[in-house]
PDB file of C-alpha atoms in Angstrom:
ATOM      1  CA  UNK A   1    -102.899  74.966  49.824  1.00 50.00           C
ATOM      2  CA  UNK A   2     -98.985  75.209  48.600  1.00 53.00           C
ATOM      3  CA  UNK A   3     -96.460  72.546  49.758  1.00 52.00           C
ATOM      4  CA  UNK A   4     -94.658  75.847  52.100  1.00 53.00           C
ATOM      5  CA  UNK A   5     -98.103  76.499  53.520  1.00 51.00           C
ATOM      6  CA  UNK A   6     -98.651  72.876  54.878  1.00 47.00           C
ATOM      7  CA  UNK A   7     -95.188  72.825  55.947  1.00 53.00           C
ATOM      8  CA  UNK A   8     -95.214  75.656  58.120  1.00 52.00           C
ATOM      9  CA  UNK A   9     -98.501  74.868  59.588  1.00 49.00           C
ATOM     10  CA  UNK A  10     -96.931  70.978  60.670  1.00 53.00           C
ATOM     11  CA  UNK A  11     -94.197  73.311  61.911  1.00 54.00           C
ATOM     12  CA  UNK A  12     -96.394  75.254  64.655  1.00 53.00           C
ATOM     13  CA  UNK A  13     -98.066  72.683  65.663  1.00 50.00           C
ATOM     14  CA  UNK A  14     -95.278  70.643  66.844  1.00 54.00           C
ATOM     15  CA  UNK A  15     -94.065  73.891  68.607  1.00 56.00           C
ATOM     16  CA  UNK A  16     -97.629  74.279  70.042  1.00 52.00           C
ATOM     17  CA  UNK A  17     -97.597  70.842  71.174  1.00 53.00           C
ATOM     18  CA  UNK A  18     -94.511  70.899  72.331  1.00 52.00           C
ATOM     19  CA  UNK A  19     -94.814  74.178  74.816  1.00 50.00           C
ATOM     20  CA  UNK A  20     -98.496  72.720  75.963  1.00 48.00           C
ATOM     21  CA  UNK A  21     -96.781  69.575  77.519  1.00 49.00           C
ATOM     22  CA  UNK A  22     -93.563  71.645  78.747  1.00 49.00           C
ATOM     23  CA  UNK A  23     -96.024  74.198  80.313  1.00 45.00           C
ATOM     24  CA  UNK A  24     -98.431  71.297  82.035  1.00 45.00           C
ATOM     25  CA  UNK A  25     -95.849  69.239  82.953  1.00 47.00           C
ATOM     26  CA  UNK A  26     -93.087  71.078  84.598  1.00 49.00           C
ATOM     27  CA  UNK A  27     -94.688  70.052  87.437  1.00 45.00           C
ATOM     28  CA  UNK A  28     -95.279  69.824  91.136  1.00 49.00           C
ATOM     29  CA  UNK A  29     -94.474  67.583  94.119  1.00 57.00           C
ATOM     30  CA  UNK A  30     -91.295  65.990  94.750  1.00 79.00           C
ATOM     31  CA  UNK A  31     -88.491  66.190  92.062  1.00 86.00           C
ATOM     32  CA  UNK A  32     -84.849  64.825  92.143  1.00 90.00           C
ATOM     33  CA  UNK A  33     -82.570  66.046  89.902  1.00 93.00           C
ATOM     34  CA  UNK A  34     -79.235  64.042  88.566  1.00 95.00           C
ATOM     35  CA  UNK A  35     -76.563  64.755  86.723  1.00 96.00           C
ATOM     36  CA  UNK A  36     -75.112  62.402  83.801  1.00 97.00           C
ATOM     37  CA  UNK A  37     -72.923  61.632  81.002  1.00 97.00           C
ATOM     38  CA  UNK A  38     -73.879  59.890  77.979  1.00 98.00           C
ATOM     39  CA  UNK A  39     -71.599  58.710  75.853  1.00 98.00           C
ATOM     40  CA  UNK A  40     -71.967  57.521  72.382  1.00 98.00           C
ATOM     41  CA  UNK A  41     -70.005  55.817  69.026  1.00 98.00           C
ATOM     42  CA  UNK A  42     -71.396  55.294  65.822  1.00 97.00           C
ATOM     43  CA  UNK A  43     -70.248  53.262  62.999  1.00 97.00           C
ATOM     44  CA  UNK A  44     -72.384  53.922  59.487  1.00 96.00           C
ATOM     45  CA  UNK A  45     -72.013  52.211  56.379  1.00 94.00           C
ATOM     46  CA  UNK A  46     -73.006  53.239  53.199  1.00 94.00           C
ATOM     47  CA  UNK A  47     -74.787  50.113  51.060  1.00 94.00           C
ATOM     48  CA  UNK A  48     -76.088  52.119  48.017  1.00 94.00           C
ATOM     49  CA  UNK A  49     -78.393  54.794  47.025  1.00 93.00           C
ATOM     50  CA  UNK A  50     -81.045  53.953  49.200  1.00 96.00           C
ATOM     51  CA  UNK A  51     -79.906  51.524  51.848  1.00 97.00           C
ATOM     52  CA  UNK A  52     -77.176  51.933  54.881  1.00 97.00           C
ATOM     53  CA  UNK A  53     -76.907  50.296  57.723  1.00 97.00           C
ATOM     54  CA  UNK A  54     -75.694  51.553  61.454  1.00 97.00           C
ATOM     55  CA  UNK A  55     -73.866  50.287  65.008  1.00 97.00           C
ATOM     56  CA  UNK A  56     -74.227  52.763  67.861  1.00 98.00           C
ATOM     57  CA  UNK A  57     -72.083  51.549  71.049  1.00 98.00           C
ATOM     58  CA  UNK A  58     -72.874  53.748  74.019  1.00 98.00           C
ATOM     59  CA  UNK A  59     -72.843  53.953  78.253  1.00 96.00           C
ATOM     60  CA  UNK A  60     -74.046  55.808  80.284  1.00 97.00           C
ATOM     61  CA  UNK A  61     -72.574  57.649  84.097  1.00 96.00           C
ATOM     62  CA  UNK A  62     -75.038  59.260  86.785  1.00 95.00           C
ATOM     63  CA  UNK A  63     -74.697  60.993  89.640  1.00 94.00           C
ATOM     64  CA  UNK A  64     -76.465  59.729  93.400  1.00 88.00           C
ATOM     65  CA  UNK A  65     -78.373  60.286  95.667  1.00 83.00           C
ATOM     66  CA  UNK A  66     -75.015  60.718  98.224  1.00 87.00           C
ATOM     67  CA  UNK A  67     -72.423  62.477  95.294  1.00 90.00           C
ATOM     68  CA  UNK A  68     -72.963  65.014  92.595  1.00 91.00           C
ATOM     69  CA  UNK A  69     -70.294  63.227  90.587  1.00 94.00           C
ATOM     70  CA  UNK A  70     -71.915  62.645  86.538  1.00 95.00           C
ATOM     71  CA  UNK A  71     -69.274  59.498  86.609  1.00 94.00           C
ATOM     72  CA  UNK A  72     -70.357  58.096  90.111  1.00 93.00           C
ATOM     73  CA  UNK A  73     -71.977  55.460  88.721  1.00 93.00           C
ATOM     74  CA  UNK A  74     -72.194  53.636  85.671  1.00 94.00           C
ATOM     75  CA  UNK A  75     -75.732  52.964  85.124  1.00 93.00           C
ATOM     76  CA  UNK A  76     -76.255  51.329  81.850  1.00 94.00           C
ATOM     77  CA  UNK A  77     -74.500  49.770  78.400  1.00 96.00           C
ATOM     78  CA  UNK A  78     -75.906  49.603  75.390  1.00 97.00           C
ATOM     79  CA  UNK A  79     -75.571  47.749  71.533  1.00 97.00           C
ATOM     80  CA  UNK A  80     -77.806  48.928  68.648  1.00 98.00           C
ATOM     81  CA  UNK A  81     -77.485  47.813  65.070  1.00 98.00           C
ATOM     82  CA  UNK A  82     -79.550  49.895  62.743  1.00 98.00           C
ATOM     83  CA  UNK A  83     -81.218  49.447  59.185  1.00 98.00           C
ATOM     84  CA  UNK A  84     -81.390  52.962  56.889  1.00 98.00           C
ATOM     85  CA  UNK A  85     -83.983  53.147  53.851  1.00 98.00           C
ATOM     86  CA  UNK A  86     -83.984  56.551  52.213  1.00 97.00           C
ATOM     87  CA  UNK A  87     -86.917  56.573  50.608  1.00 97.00           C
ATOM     88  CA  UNK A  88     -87.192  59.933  49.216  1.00 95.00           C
ATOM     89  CA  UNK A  89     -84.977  63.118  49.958  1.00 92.00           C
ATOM     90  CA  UNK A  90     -87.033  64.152  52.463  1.00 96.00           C
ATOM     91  CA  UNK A  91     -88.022  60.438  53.912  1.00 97.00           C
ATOM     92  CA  UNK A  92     -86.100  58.693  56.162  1.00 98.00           C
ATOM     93  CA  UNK A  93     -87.206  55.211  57.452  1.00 98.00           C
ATOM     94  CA  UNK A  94     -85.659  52.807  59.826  1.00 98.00           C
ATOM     95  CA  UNK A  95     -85.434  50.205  62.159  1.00 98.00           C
ATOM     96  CA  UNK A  96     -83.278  48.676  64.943  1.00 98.00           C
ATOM     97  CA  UNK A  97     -82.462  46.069  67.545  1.00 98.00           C
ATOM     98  CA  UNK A  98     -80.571  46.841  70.603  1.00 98.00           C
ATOM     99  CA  UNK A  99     -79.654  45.664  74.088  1.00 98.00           C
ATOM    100  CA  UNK A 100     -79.072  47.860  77.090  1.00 96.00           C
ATOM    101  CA  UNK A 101     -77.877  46.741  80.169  1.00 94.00           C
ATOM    102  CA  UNK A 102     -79.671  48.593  82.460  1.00 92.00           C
ATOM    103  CA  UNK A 103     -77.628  48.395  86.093  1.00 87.00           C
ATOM    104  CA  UNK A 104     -78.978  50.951  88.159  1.00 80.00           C
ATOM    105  CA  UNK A 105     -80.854  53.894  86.224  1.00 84.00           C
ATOM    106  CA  UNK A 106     -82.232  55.940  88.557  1.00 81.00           C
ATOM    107  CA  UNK A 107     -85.746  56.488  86.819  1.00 77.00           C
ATOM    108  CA  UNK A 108     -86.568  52.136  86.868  1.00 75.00           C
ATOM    109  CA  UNK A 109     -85.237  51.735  90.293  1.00 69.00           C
ATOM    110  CA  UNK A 110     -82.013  50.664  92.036  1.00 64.00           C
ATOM    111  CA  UNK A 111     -82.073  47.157  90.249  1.00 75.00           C
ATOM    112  CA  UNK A 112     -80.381  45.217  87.054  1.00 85.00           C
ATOM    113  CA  UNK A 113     -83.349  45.500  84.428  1.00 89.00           C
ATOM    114  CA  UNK A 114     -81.775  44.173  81.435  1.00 92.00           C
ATOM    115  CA  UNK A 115     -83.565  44.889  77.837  1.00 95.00           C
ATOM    116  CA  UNK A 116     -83.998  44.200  74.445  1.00 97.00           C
ATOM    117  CA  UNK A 117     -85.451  46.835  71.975  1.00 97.00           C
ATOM    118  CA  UNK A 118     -86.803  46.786  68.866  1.00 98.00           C
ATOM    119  CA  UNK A 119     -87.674  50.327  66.830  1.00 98.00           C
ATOM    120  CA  UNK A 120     -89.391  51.379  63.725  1.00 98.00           C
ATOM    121  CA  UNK A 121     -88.478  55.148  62.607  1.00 98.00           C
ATOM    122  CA  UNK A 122     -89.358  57.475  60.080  1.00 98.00           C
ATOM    123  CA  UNK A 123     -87.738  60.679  60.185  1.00 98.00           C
ATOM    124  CA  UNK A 124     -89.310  63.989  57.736  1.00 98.00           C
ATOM    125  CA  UNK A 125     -86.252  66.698  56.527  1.00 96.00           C
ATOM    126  CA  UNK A 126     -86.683  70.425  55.398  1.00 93.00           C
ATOM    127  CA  UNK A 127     -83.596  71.165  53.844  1.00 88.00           C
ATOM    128  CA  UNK A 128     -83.138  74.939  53.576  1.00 89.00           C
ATOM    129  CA  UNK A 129     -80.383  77.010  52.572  1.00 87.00           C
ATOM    130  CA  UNK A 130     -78.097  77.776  55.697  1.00 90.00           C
ATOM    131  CA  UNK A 131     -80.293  74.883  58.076  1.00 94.00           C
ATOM    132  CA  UNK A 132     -82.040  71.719  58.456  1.00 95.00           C
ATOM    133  CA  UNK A 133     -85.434  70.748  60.155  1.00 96.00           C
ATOM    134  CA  UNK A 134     -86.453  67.593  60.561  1.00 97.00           C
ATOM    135  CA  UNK A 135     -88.908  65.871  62.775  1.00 97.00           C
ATOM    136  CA  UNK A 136     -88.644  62.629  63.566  1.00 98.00           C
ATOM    137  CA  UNK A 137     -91.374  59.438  64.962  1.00 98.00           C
ATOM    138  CA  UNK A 138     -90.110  56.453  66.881  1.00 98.00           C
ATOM    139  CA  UNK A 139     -92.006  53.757  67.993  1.00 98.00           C
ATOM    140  CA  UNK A 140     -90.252  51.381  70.184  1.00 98.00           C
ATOM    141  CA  UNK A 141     -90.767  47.856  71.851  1.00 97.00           C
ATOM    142  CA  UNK A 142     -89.020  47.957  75.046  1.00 95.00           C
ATOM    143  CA  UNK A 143     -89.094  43.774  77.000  1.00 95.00           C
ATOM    144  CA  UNK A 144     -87.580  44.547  80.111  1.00 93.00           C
ATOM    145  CA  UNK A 145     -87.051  42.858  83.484  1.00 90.00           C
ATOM    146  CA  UNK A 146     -88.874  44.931  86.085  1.00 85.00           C
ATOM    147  CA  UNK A 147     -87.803  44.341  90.210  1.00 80.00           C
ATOM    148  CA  UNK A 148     -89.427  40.847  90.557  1.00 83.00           C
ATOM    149  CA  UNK A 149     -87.372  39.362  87.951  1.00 84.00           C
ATOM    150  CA  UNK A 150     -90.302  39.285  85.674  1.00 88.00           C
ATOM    151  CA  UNK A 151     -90.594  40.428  81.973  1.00 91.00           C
ATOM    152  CA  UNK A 152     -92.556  43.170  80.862  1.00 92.00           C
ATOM    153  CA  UNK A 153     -93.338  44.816  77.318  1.00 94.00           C
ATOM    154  CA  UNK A 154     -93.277  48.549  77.516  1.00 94.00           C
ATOM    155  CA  UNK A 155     -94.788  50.221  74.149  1.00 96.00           C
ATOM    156  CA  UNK A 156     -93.234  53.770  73.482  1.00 97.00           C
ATOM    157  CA  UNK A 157     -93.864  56.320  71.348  1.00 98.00           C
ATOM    158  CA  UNK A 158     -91.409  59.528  70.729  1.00 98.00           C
ATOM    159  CA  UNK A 159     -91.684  62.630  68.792  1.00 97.00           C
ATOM    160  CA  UNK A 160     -88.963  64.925  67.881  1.00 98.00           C
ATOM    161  CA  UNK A 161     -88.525  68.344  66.048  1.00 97.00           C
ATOM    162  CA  UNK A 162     -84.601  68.843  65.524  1.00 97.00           C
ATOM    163  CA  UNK A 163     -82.628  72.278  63.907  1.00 97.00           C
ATOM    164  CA  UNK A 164     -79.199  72.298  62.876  1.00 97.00           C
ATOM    165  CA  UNK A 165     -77.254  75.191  61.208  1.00 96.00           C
ATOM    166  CA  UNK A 166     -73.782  75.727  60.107  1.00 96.00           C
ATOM    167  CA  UNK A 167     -71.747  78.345  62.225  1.00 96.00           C
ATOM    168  CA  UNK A 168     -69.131  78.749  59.634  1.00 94.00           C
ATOM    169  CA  UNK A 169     -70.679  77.625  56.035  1.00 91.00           C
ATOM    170  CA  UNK A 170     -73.685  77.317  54.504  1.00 88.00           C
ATOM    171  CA  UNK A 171     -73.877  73.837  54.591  1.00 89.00           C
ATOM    172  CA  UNK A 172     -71.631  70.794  56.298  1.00 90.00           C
ATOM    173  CA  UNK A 173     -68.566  69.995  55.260  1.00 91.00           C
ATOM    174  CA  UNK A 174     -65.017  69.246  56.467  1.00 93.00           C
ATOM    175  CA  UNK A 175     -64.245  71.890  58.774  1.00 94.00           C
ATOM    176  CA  UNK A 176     -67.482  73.150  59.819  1.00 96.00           C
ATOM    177  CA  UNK A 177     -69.186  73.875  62.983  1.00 97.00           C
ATOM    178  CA  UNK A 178     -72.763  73.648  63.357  1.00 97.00           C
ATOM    179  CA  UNK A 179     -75.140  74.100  66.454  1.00 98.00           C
ATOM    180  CA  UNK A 180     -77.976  71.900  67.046  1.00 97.00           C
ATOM    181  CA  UNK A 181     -81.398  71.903  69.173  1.00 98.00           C
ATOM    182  CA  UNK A 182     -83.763  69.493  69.663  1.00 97.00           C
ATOM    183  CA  UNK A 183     -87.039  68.896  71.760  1.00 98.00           C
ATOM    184  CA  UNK A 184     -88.840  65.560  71.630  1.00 98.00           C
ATOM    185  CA  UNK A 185     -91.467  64.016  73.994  1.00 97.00           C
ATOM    186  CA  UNK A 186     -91.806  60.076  74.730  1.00 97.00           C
ATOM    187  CA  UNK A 187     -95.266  58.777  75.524  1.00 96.00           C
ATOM    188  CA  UNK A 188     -95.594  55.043  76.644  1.00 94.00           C
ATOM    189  CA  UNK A 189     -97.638  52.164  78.172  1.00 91.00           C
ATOM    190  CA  UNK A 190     -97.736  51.491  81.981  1.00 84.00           C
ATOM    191  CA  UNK A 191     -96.492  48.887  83.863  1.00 82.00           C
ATOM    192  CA  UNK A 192     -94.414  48.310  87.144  1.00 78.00           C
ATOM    193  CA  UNK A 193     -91.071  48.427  85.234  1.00 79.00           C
ATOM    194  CA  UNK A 194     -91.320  51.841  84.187  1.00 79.00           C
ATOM    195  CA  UNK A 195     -94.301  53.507  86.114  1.00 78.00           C
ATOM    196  CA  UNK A 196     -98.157  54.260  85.225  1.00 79.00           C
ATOM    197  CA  UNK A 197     -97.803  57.345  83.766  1.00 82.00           C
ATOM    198  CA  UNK A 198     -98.760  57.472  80.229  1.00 90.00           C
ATOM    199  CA  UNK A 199     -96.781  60.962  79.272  1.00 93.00           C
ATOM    200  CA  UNK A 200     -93.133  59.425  79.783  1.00 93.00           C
ATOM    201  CA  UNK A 201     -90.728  62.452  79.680  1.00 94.00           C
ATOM    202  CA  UNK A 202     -89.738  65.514  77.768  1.00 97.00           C
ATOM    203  CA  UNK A 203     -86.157  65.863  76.350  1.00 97.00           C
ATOM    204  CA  UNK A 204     -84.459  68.735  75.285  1.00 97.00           C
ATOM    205  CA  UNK A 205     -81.137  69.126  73.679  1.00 97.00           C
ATOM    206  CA  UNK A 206     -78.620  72.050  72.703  1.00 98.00           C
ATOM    207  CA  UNK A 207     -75.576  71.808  71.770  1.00 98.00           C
ATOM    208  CA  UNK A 208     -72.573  72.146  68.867  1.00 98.00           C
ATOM    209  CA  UNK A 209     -71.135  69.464  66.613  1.00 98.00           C
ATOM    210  CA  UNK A 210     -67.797  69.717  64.390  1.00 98.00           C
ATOM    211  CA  UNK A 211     -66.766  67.764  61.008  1.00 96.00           C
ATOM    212  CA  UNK A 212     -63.649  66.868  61.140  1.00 95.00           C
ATOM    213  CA  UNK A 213     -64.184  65.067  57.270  1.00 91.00           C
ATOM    214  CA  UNK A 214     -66.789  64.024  55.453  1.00 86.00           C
ATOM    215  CA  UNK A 215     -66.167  60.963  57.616  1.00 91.00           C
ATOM    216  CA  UNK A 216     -65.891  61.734  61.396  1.00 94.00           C
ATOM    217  CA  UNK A 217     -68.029  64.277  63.091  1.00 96.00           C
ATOM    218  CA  UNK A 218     -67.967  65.277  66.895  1.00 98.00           C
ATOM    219  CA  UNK A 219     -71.167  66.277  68.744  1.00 98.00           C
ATOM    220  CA  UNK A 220     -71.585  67.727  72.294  1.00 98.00           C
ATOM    221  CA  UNK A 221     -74.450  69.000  73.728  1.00 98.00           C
ATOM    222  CA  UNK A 222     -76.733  69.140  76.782  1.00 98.00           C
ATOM    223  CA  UNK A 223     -79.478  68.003  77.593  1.00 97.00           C
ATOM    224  CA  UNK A 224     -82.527  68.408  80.223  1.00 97.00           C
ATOM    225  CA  UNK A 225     -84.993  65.898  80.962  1.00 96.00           C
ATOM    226  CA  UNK A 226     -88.215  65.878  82.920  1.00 95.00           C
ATOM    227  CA  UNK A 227     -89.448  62.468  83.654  1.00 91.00           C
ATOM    228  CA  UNK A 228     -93.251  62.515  85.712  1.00 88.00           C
ATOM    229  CA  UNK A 229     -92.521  59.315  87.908  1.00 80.00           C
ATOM    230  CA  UNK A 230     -95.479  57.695  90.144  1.00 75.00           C
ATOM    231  CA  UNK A 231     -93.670  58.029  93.542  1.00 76.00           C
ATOM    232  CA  UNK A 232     -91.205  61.232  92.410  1.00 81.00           C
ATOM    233  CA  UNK A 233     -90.432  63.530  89.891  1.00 89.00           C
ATOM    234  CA  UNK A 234     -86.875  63.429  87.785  1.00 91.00           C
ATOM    235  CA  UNK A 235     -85.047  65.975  86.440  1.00 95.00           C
ATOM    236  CA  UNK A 236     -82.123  65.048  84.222  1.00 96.00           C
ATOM    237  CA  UNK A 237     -78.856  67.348  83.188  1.00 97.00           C
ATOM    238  CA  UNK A 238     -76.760  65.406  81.403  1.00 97.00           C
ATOM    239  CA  UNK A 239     -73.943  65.921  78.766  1.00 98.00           C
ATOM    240  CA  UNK A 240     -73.947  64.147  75.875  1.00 98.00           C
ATOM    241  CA  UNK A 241     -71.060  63.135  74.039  1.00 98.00           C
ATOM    242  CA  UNK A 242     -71.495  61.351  70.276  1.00 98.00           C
ATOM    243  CA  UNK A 243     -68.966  60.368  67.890  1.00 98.00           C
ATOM    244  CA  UNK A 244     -69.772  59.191  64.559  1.00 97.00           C
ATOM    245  CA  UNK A 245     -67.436  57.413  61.540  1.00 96.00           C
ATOM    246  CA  UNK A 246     -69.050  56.844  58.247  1.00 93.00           C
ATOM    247  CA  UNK A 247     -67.806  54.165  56.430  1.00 89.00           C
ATOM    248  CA  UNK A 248     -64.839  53.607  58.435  1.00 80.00           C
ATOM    249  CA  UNK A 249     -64.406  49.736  58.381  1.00 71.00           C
ATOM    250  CA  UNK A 250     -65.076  49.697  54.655  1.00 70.00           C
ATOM    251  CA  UNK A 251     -62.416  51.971  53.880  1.00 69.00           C
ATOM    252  CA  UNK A 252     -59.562  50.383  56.371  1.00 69.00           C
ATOM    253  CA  UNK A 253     -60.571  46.964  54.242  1.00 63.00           C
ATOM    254  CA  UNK A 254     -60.075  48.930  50.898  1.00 67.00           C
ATOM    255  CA  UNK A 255     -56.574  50.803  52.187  1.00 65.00           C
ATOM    256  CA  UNK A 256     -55.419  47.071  53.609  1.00 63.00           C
ATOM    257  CA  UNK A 257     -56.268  45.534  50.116  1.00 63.00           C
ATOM    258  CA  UNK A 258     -54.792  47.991  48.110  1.00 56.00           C
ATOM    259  CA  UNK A 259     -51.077  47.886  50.368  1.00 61.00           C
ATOM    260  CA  UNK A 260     -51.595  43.867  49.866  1.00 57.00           C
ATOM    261  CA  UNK A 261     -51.910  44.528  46.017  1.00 54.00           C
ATOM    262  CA  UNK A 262     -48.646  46.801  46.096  1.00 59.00           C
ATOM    263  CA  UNK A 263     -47.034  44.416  47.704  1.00 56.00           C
ATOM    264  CA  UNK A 264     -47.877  41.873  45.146  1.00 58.00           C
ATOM    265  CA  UNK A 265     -46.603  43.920  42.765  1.00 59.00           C
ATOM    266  CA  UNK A 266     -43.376  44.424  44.024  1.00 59.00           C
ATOM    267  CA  UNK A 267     -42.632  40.736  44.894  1.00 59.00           C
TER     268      UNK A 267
END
């Protein structure tokens, strides 16, 4: 069987699996819905060839159960510092450790649940001419205070299928603009923390994103979730704000050393 054969057959079924859990689990009984912000910034930093490394700050806003204000309430903060291996063109693996300071997400439960994370990732490209598909698996350690103060380890696991193209160019540069859409579903472990259920939620994501340089890029998008909860349904809309600088700190340090060596130079 050729390489394109096996890739479009990985292809559909994703998309099958995908619309099989959308279709069964769009769902019945009670279901509140909230409206959120999330908000990221992220630092990368190119190593070498095959190694980078990451820092994603983020919060997050959410609307209540008494206002249908996204900035309401600021539910949760978070600090991730990644590890990049590229290990082919097409292979992507990683790993991080984060900390989110969960204050009151509606989908644990009006309480402080703070948590550490821990992540290993491995994300598969298609580059094509005029777009990019990729699919990515996450598996993710979640230990995590649940409402009687008690620690519990929450196993997850989440699978994406992502598509970007360029509006304006063939492929991303400075100046382009480039949509993106994304569907991934999270499975998990149950405990009290975060609910029974083993299917965890389904996440979809459309939106644009603009380079301003080869070095900072904008993203915006939306996103829906459905999250099947033990006592009540959860539906998600959200807006999603990322901002991402490659490289950043390691070229202030190289501009700041090179106006110290002028200066040298002229004393």
């Amino acid at each position: 069987m050729s390489s394109k054969s096996t890739h479009n057959i990985l292809f559909f079924k994703i998309c099958s699996l995908f619309v099989v859990f959308i279709t069964t689990n769009l769902s019945f009984g009670q279901t509140t819905t909230y409206g959120q912000s999330w908000n990221e910034v992220q630092f990368n930093r190119t190593i070498n060839e095959k190694w980078s490394t990451e820092l994603n700050i983020g919060n997050s806003f959410s609307s209540t159960a008494t206002s249908s204000n996204i900035f309401q309430q600021n539910t949760q903060n978070s600090f991730r510092v990644w590890a990049h291996y590229y290990l082919t063109p097409r292979w992507k693996l990683s790993s991080f450790i984060a900390y989110y300071d969960n204050k009151d997400v509606p989908e644990i439960g009006q309480f402080k649940s703070p948590e550490w994370r821990y992540s290993l990732q491995g994300i598969y490209y298609l580059h094509k001419t005029g777009y990019t598909l990729s699919t990515r698996m996450r598996l993710e350690l979640r230990h995590m205070r649940n409402g009687d103060d008690d620690y519990e380890n929450v196993l997850r696991y989440r699978q994406q299928i992502k598509y970007i193209q360029p509006i304006n160019s063939k492929v991303l540069r400075e100046g382009v603009i480039y949509a993106i859409a994304s569907d991934e579903l999270f499975f998990k472990s149950g405990t009290k923390v975060t609910g029974l259920s083993f299917f965890d939620r389904n996440r979809l994501n459309v939106g644009a994103g603009y380079l301003f340089s080869d070095d900072i890029q904008v993203e915006l998008t939306y996103a829906n979730e459905y999250l099947p909860r033990d006592e009540e349904n959860q539906i998600v809309n959200a807006a999603a704000l990322t901002i991402t600088f490659n490289n950043l700190f390691k070229k202030i340090g190289k501009k700041l050393l090179h106006q110290d060596h002028t200066s040298n130079k002229e004393d």
